[in-house]
Amino acid sequence: MANDKTSMQLISRGILSENPIFKLALSMCPAVGISTTVMNGFMLGIAVLFVQVFSSVTISLFKNKIHPRIRIPSYTLTIATWVTVIDLALAAYMPEAYAKMGIFVKLIVAFAIITMRLEMFACKESVKDSFWDGLGMGLGFLVGMMVIGLVRELLGSGTILGYDILGFKPLLFFILPSAGFFVVGLMMAFFNWIEIAYKRAKGLK
Amino acid sequence: MMMHKQLKYWTLALLFSLLPLCLQAAELVSKQSFGAENEIVLTFAAAIDKNTAKNRASYKVFEESDPDILLEVKEAVVSQNGLQVSLLFTEPLNMAKSHVVSLRGEDGKELASLLVKKPYIGYLLSILISALLVNNFVFTKYLGLCVFFGTSKRKTTAKGMGVVFTIVMVASAIMSWFFYQFILIPYNLNFLQIVVFIGLVSLTVQAVDTVLRKVNPVLFNSFGVYLVLVIANCVIIAVPLIMASNNYNIIETFMLALGAGGGFLLALYLMSSVRERLDLANIPPTFKGLPIAFIVAGQFAMAFLGFSGLQLF
Amino acid sequence: MKDILTIIMRLTLSCMLAATVMGVAYLTTIKAKKHNEHVNEQKVRYALLGYSDQKPIPGSMALHSIYRYVVSDAGNQTIGYLLPGKEGFIFVTLDLEGKIVDTKVVKVEESSLAEREERDKIVRGIAGGKDVVFADQTIVVTDNGQRVAYLLDGKFTGFKTFIGVMLALDPQFSLLGLEILEHEEDPGLGAEIEQDFFKNQFKGKTFDTLKGMDVVKEPLPDKYFQALEGNIAEADAAAILKQYLEHDIYALTGATISSRSVNNGVKGIVKKFAYRLNILDAVLAEQKIAVAF
């Protein structure tokens, strides 16, 4: 199966039509767990982006050498290697951000989205396309995390990226841990609503 | 070296746990425990000299880690029959730490020296409760959500999934503990944690799969499907990681894994009960499916926040 | 059969490849990690003393570390202090009553004491086969040889797990500052112990006030809040802060237990330290041991 999409299409697919968080509903854990601020979302997004791109490229490079029977262990090994690398790097160069993300950086290893892209895309396509696909999916995750972070930070502590915007704290509830579920749920409903409205408008025409 | 230390530790632990059984008759003090927030209660096996028991100078009490700082005994109250002494301190005790009480006779000779601490079993249970309710992996740690939302549609699937999870979790956590204690720490390979743990989890899943297929095909037919899902789940890898960061021993690791698995089962069961009902409800089309499930999970999470800080033991 | 061989071959190769990548990553990051940890620690210390990048610490000031060990030998416990002397280090052993047992001059480089494992090994060597357990580290800050502050580390149980703090005290054991280093309290509730309006309430409390200090479940007065957060002019703020100097700590809304554990933890650390330091100072003066602080 040859890939007929351009690099731009691959990226936009990851961000919009197949957004890992809102559309595929994969890797929800960090989306709920540590999306209390934009910065947290951004940092974890970068980590995932890194792992996704490097794993996609690695698998794509070695796709002919991987025996089909040990496909899944190979994926796991690849992902685990890159997660270890980013984990060590973050712990060394950004200790503060790393402390905030806690265990979630290590848990990237179990994110379904990465394995899924390797299985569905990288093991068949060329290195270049895999790179763009990985980049798209990673960016999709990053954008999703940042949007949730934006909502929670603005409504919870009245700031964006630490800068005071509203001057007061509207609803403490939004930075409480359980609010992550509500925000993600409401945003999914919002996207559904747009989709339904769009389809209805189209149908009427 | 490490191995040796561990062995020594275990032998000592065993000896200490057996000690009260063998020496009960010979010990002067048969029972010691914390009472109210500034109280230690000692129960004697036989009545001792009242003057010694009543004299607060005959007691020396300190926290085990701070032997140079003696705690001030305000009063020693002897019970009617002379068998029980309650030591009252001027300040509240820090019960998280074990305290050493040493009792000296009038002549200054040490009659007894004992360790007062909270029972270990209570600590183990508190790890279990904490993983089960207070730090429920789904509702307060937000782990394993993909599988959580994927398999909580029917009660039967939820139960099956939860049970398989618990088994795999306990098995892999115990294996991880051995690897962590005897390979990763001694050889300073801590940075390989992620690779080793995920490898062990995959191995456990594969092993359970093979064993179940051979031993009980009926069970395999009903549970086998979930095994594949287990690998791609963060709950299962989080347990060894938490074990490593808290430096738990093997029993504590077992309790943590059991609590985590039980918590996941509980969460799945609760969620599936709600979702079975939701199927019958009239939900706005925009909220159908995942959005409403998320909102329900949010409500559960808020309810579970109420367990925060729960301390039974 | 051939299949299995190729699988094994390829798996071994990929494992080796992965190991190389991880090994290289580990070796390149380990130095930076240690360096950053060190820099971070230093920054917290200077911040507690009131210095920052804009206002660097004067050259006349020096930080001296005291390491305390519990030495036990067949049921007999003593306390060992590793002190910086005028030249080299001194290991002073005191018994539980605070009487001197032994002093030894230790010839080590200061840099070799910074790492805990290395230091433990050295101390074990000094103690001569006795069991040694590291207890804590205290930093004495001197300015032209005069003591100006103490920095203490501490850890105590919070609402959920442990809370790690660093404290700065002046020579009279009044609090100069409090910094929360690590905690796992609930975000939005107990995690607010990190905020200035909570931490700064401890600033300036004298030893006597501290001994009897409690937390109160009252709303934090707005003026006090603004002063603690540093939102108003320094002179006005000082007056307001002074007014509340002997007041108890205002508990955080919805996190009374976290607030109380910080209060009790800080109290415990300061009290124990004051007790020990007085004993140590008395011994040092009596034995005429020359130390760097």
PDB file of C-alpha atoms in Angstrom, chain C residues 48-223:
ATOM      1  CA  LEU C  48      16.279  31.618  51.496  1.00  0.00           C
ATOM      2  CA  LEU C  49      19.091  33.881  52.619  1.00  0.00           C
ATOM      3  CA  GLY C  50      17.692  36.682  50.481  1.00  0.00           C
ATOM      4  CA  TYR C  51      20.124  36.541  47.580  1.00  0.00           C
ATOM      5  CA  SER C  52      19.453  35.909  43.915  1.00  0.00           C
ATOM      6  CA  ASP C  53      21.078  36.271  40.510  1.00  0.00           C
ATOM      7  CA  GLN C  54      20.505  40.032  40.594  1.00  0.00           C
ATOM      8  CA  LYS C  55      21.855  40.308  44.098  1.00  0.00           C
ATOM      9  CA  PRO C  56      24.729  37.860  44.366  1.00  0.00           C
ATOM     10  CA  ILE C  57      25.954  36.636  47.701  1.00  0.00           C
ATOM     11  CA  PRO C  58      28.901  38.730  48.997  1.00  0.00           C
ATOM     12  CA  GLY C  59      32.343  37.154  48.937  1.00  0.00           C
ATOM     13  CA  SER C  60      32.761  37.499  52.697  1.00  0.00           C
ATOM     14  CA  MET C  61      30.035  34.929  53.247  1.00  0.00           C
ATOM     15  CA  ALA C  62      30.772  31.239  53.401  1.00  0.00           C
ATOM     16  CA  LEU C  63      28.651  28.100  53.731  1.00  0.00           C
ATOM     17  CA  HIS C  64      29.916  25.310  55.975  1.00  0.00           C
ATOM     18  CA  SER C  65      28.226  21.921  56.095  1.00  0.00           C
ATOM     19  CA  ILE C  66      27.814  19.868  59.256  1.00  0.00           C
ATOM     20  CA  TYR C  67      26.904  16.235  58.693  1.00  0.00           C
ATOM     21  CA  ARG C  68      25.339  14.312  61.537  1.00  0.00           C
ATOM     22  CA  TYR C  69      25.571  10.544  61.796  1.00  0.00           C
ATOM     23  CA  VAL C  70      24.145   8.056  64.267  1.00  0.00           C
ATOM     24  CA  VAL C  71      26.916   5.611  65.150  1.00  0.00           C
ATOM     25  CA  SER C  72      25.793   2.389  66.774  1.00  0.00           C
ATOM     26  CA  ASP C  73      27.895  -0.413  68.126  1.00  0.00           C
ATOM     27  CA  ALA C  74      26.348  -3.404  69.898  1.00  0.00           C
ATOM     28  CA  GLY C  75      23.346  -1.540  71.259  1.00  0.00           C
ATOM     29  CA  ASN C  76      25.435   1.449  72.266  1.00  0.00           C
ATOM     30  CA  GLN C  77      24.562   4.559  70.300  1.00  0.00           C
ATOM     31  CA  THR C  78      26.562   7.728  69.840  1.00  0.00           C
ATOM     32  CA  ILE C  79      26.148  10.759  67.643  1.00  0.00           C
ATOM     33  CA  GLY C  80      28.928  11.666  65.251  1.00  0.00           C
ATOM     34  CA  TYR C  81      29.320  15.126  63.743  1.00  0.00           C
ATOM     35  CA  LEU C  82      31.520  15.694  60.737  1.00  0.00           C
ATOM     36  CA  LEU C  83      32.560  19.337  61.024  1.00  0.00           C
ATOM     37  CA  PRO C  84      34.687  21.570  58.883  1.00  0.00           C
ATOM     38  CA  GLY C  85      37.715  22.575  60.958  1.00  0.00           C
ATOM     39  CA  LYS C  86      40.142  25.398  60.330  1.00  0.00           C
ATOM     40  CA  GLU C  87      42.039  22.944  58.155  1.00  0.00           C
ATOM     41  CA  GLY C  88      40.513  19.718  57.012  1.00  0.00           C
ATOM     42  CA  PHE C  89      37.586  18.133  58.778  1.00  0.00           C
ATOM     43  CA  ILE C  90      36.953  16.986  62.341  1.00  0.00           C
ATOM     44  CA  PHE C  91      34.793  14.057  63.371  1.00  0.00           C
ATOM     45  CA  VAL C  92      33.396  14.642  66.853  1.00  0.00           C
ATOM     46  CA  THR C  93      31.574  11.828  68.634  1.00  0.00           C
ATOM     47  CA  LEU C  94      29.180  12.622  71.483  1.00  0.00           C
ATOM     48  CA  ASP C  95      27.320  10.197  73.667  1.00  0.00           C
ATOM     49  CA  LEU C  96      23.576  10.461  74.167  1.00  0.00           C
ATOM     50  CA  GLU C  97      23.959  12.761  77.169  1.00  0.00           C
ATOM     51  CA  GLY C  98      26.015  15.193  75.136  1.00  0.00           C
ATOM     52  CA  LYS C  99      29.402  14.318  76.659  1.00  0.00           C
ATOM     53  CA  ILE C 100      32.339  14.112  74.334  1.00  0.00           C
ATOM     54  CA  VAL C 101      33.575  10.630  73.503  1.00  0.00           C
ATOM     55  CA  ASP C 102      36.160  11.171  70.866  1.00  0.00           C
ATOM     56  CA  THR C 103      37.522  13.636  68.275  1.00  0.00           C
ATOM     57  CA  LYS C 104      39.402  12.734  65.159  1.00  0.00           C
ATOM     58  CA  VAL C 105      40.954  14.907  62.508  1.00  0.00           C
ATOM     59  CA  VAL C 106      39.957  13.755  59.055  1.00  0.00           C
ATOM     60  CA  LYS C 107      41.974  14.650  55.988  1.00  0.00           C
ATOM     61  CA  VAL C 108      39.564  14.753  53.060  1.00  0.00           C
ATOM     62  CA  GLU C 109      38.759  17.168  50.285  1.00  0.00           C
ATOM     63  CA  GLU C 110      35.515  19.047  50.709  1.00  0.00           C
ATOM     64  CA  SER C 111      34.418  18.029  47.208  1.00  0.00           C
ATOM     65  CA  SER C 112      34.502  14.335  48.121  1.00  0.00           C
ATOM     66  CA  LEU C 113      31.895  14.920  50.839  1.00  0.00           C
ATOM     67  CA  ALA C 114      29.283  16.372  48.528  1.00  0.00           C
ATOM     68  CA  GLU C 115      28.140  12.975  47.271  1.00  0.00           C
ATOM     69  CA  ARG C 116      26.310  11.005  49.898  1.00  0.00           C
ATOM     70  CA  GLU C 117      27.644   7.558  49.029  1.00  0.00           C
ATOM     71  CA  GLU C 118      31.237   8.685  49.026  1.00  0.00           C
ATOM     72  CA  ARG C 119      30.748  10.543  52.306  1.00  0.00           C
ATOM     73  CA  ASP C 120      29.127   7.543  53.972  1.00  0.00           C
ATOM     74  CA  LYS C 121      32.100   5.455  52.963  1.00  0.00           C
ATOM     75  CA  ILE C 122      34.535   7.947  54.480  1.00  0.00           C
ATOM     76  CA  VAL C 123      32.575   8.153  57.717  1.00  0.00           C
ATOM     77  CA  ARG C 124      32.377   4.388  57.917  1.00  0.00           C
ATOM     78  CA  GLY C 125      36.149   4.342  57.641  1.00  0.00           C
ATOM     79  CA  ILE C 126      36.490   6.846  60.487  1.00  0.00           C
ATOM     80  CA  ALA C 127      34.084   4.967  62.738  1.00  0.00           C
ATOM     81  CA  GLY C 128      36.135   1.819  62.312  1.00  0.00           C
ATOM     82  CA  GLY C 129      33.635  -0.876  61.489  1.00  0.00           C
ATOM     83  CA  LYS C 130      30.782   0.492  63.581  1.00  0.00           C
ATOM     84  CA  ASP C 131      27.388   0.874  62.013  1.00  0.00           C
ATOM     85  CA  VAL C 132      26.843   4.447  60.784  1.00  0.00           C
ATOM     86  CA  VAL C 133      23.592   5.944  59.558  1.00  0.00           C
ATOM     87  CA  PHE C 134      23.444   9.385  58.000  1.00  0.00           C
ATOM     88  CA  ALA C 135      20.948  11.551  59.877  1.00  0.00           C
ATOM     89  CA  ASP C 136      20.991  15.070  58.470  1.00  0.00           C
ATOM     90  CA  GLN C 137      22.972  17.917  57.028  1.00  0.00           C
ATOM     91  CA  THR C 138      23.019  21.439  58.381  1.00  0.00           C
ATOM     92  CA  ILE C 139      24.661  24.412  56.756  1.00  0.00           C
ATOM     93  CA  VAL C 140      26.124  27.190  58.852  1.00  0.00           C
ATOM     94  CA  VAL C 141      26.401  30.467  56.995  1.00  0.00           C
ATOM     95  CA  THR C 142      29.117  32.826  58.144  1.00  0.00           C
ATOM     96  CA  ASP C 143      29.909  36.384  57.214  1.00  0.00           C
ATOM     97  CA  ASN C 144      33.525  37.317  57.982  1.00  0.00           C
ATOM     98  CA  GLY C 145      33.652  34.383  60.376  1.00  0.00           C
ATOM     99  CA  GLN C 146      30.517  35.462  62.266  1.00  0.00           C
ATOM    100  CA  ARG C 147      27.526  33.143  62.120  1.00  0.00           C
ATOM    101  CA  VAL C 148      24.616  34.776  60.324  1.00  0.00           C
ATOM    102  CA  ALA C 149      22.281  31.894  59.517  1.00  0.00           C
ATOM    103  CA  TYR C 150      21.627  28.177  59.566  1.00  0.00           C
ATOM    104  CA  LEU C 151      20.089  26.195  56.726  1.00  0.00           C
ATOM    105  CA  LEU C 152      18.325  22.955  57.612  1.00  0.00           C
ATOM    106  CA  ASP C 153      16.766  20.208  55.536  1.00  0.00           C
ATOM    107  CA  GLY C 154      13.843  18.218  56.777  1.00  0.00           C
ATOM    108  CA  LYS C 155      11.144  15.776  55.810  1.00  0.00           C
ATOM    109  CA  PHE C 156       7.887  14.971  57.559  1.00  0.00           C
ATOM    110  CA  THR C 157       4.559  13.354  56.793  1.00  0.00           C
ATOM    111  CA  GLY C 158       1.975  15.559  55.146  1.00  0.00           C
ATOM    112  CA  PHE C 159      -1.621  14.857  54.248  1.00  0.00           C
ATOM    113  CA  LYS C 160      -0.813  12.298  51.572  1.00  0.00           C
ATOM    114  CA  THR C 161       2.882  11.467  51.553  1.00  0.00           C
ATOM    115  CA  PHE C 162       6.051  13.236  52.628  1.00  0.00           C
ATOM    116  CA  ILE C 163       6.758  16.923  52.513  1.00  0.00           C
ATOM    117  CA  GLY C 164      10.390  17.927  52.119  1.00  0.00           C
ATOM    118  CA  VAL C 165      11.392  21.420  53.224  1.00  0.00           C
ATOM    119  CA  MET C 166      14.401  23.648  53.683  1.00  0.00           C
ATOM    120  CA  LEU C 167      14.516  26.208  56.483  1.00  0.00           C
ATOM    121  CA  ALA C 168      16.704  29.189  57.170  1.00  0.00           C
ATOM    122  CA  LEU C 169      17.238  30.292  60.781  1.00  0.00           C
ATOM    123  CA  ASP C 170      19.145  33.191  62.236  1.00  0.00           C
ATOM    124  CA  PRO C 171      21.603  32.620  65.121  1.00  0.00           C
ATOM    125  CA  GLN C 172      18.759  33.141  67.629  1.00  0.00           C
ATOM    126  CA  PHE C 173      16.756  30.386  65.870  1.00  0.00           C
ATOM    127  CA  SER C 174      14.184  32.779  64.450  1.00  0.00           C
ATOM    128  CA  LEU C 175      12.878  31.691  61.069  1.00  0.00           C
ATOM    129  CA  LEU C 176      14.336  33.551  58.113  1.00  0.00           C
ATOM    130  CA  GLY C 177      12.447  31.589  55.537  1.00  0.00           C
ATOM    131  CA  LEU C 178      10.810  28.353  54.484  1.00  0.00           C
ATOM    132  CA  GLU C 179      10.946  26.608  51.136  1.00  0.00           C
ATOM    133  CA  ILE C 180       8.905  23.541  50.171  1.00  0.00           C
ATOM    134  CA  LEU C 181      11.140  21.243  48.148  1.00  0.00           C
ATOM    135  CA  GLU C 182       8.899  18.282  47.459  1.00  0.00           C
ATOM    136  CA  HIS C 183       5.374  17.163  48.217  1.00  0.00           C
ATOM    137  CA  GLU C 184       2.509  15.211  46.701  1.00  0.00           C
ATOM    138  CA  GLU C 185      -0.458  17.096  48.120  1.00  0.00           C
ATOM    139  CA  ASP C 186      -3.658  17.563  46.106  1.00  0.00           C
ATOM    140  CA  PRO C 187      -3.381  20.290  43.467  1.00  0.00           C
ATOM    141  CA  GLY C 188      -5.570  23.274  44.291  1.00  0.00           C
ATOM    142  CA  LEU C 189      -5.845  22.236  47.955  1.00  0.00           C
ATOM    143  CA  GLY C 190      -2.825  20.992  49.908  1.00  0.00           C
ATOM    144  CA  ALA C 191      -0.468  21.906  47.084  1.00  0.00           C
ATOM    145  CA  GLU C 192      -1.029  25.555  48.002  1.00  0.00           C
ATOM    146  CA  ILE C 193       1.594  25.121  50.728  1.00  0.00           C
ATOM    147  CA  GLU C 194       3.989  26.081  47.930  1.00  0.00           C
ATOM    148  CA  GLN C 195       2.418  29.511  47.621  1.00  0.00           C
ATOM    149  CA  ASP C 196       4.093  32.605  49.016  1.00  0.00           C
ATOM    150  CA  PHE C 197       1.100  33.593  51.112  1.00  0.00           C
ATOM    151  CA  PHE C 198       1.468  30.383  53.080  1.00  0.00           C
ATOM    152  CA  LYS C 199       5.245  29.958  53.218  1.00  0.00           C
ATOM    153  CA  ASN C 200       5.939  33.567  54.086  1.00  0.00           C
ATOM    154  CA  GLN C 201       3.727  33.394  57.159  1.00  0.00           C
ATOM    155  CA  PHE C 202       6.587  31.507  58.786  1.00  0.00           C
ATOM    156  CA  LYS C 203       9.099  34.241  58.008  1.00  0.00           C
ATOM    157  CA  GLY C 204      10.292  36.161  61.048  1.00  0.00           C
ATOM    158  CA  LYS C 205       8.702  33.956  63.703  1.00  0.00           C
ATOM    159  CA  THR C 206      10.967  33.909  66.727  1.00  0.00           C
ATOM    160  CA  PHE C 207      11.975  30.714  68.471  1.00  0.00           C
ATOM    161  CA  ASP C 208       9.661  31.484  71.398  1.00  0.00           C
ATOM    162  CA  THR C 209       6.675  32.168  69.170  1.00  0.00           C
ATOM    163  CA  LEU C 210       7.424  29.087  67.146  1.00  0.00           C
ATOM    164  CA  LYS C 211       7.452  26.767  70.152  1.00  0.00           C
ATOM    165  CA  GLY C 212       3.810  27.441  70.912  1.00  0.00           C
ATOM    166  CA  MET C 213       2.628  28.144  67.393  1.00  0.00           C
ATOM    167  CA  ASP C 214      -0.546  26.541  66.074  1.00  0.00           C
ATOM    168  CA  VAL C 215      -2.695  26.867  62.975  1.00  0.00           C
ATOM    169  CA  VAL C 216      -6.000  28.705  63.039  1.00  0.00           C
ATOM    170  CA  LYS C 217      -8.949  28.054  60.761  1.00  0.00           C
ATOM    171  CA  GLU C 218      -9.727  31.665  59.984  1.00  0.00           C
ATOM    172  CA  PRO C 219      -9.749  33.457  56.668  1.00  0.00           C
ATOM    173  CA  LEU C 220      -6.451  35.133  55.900  1.00  0.00           C
ATOM    174  CA  PRO C 221      -6.921  38.933  56.225  1.00  0.00           C
ATOM    175  CA  ASP C 222      -6.660  40.561  52.817  1.00  0.00           C
ATOM    176  CA  LYS C 223      -4.051  43.129  53.861  1.00  0.00           C
TER     177      LYS C 223
END
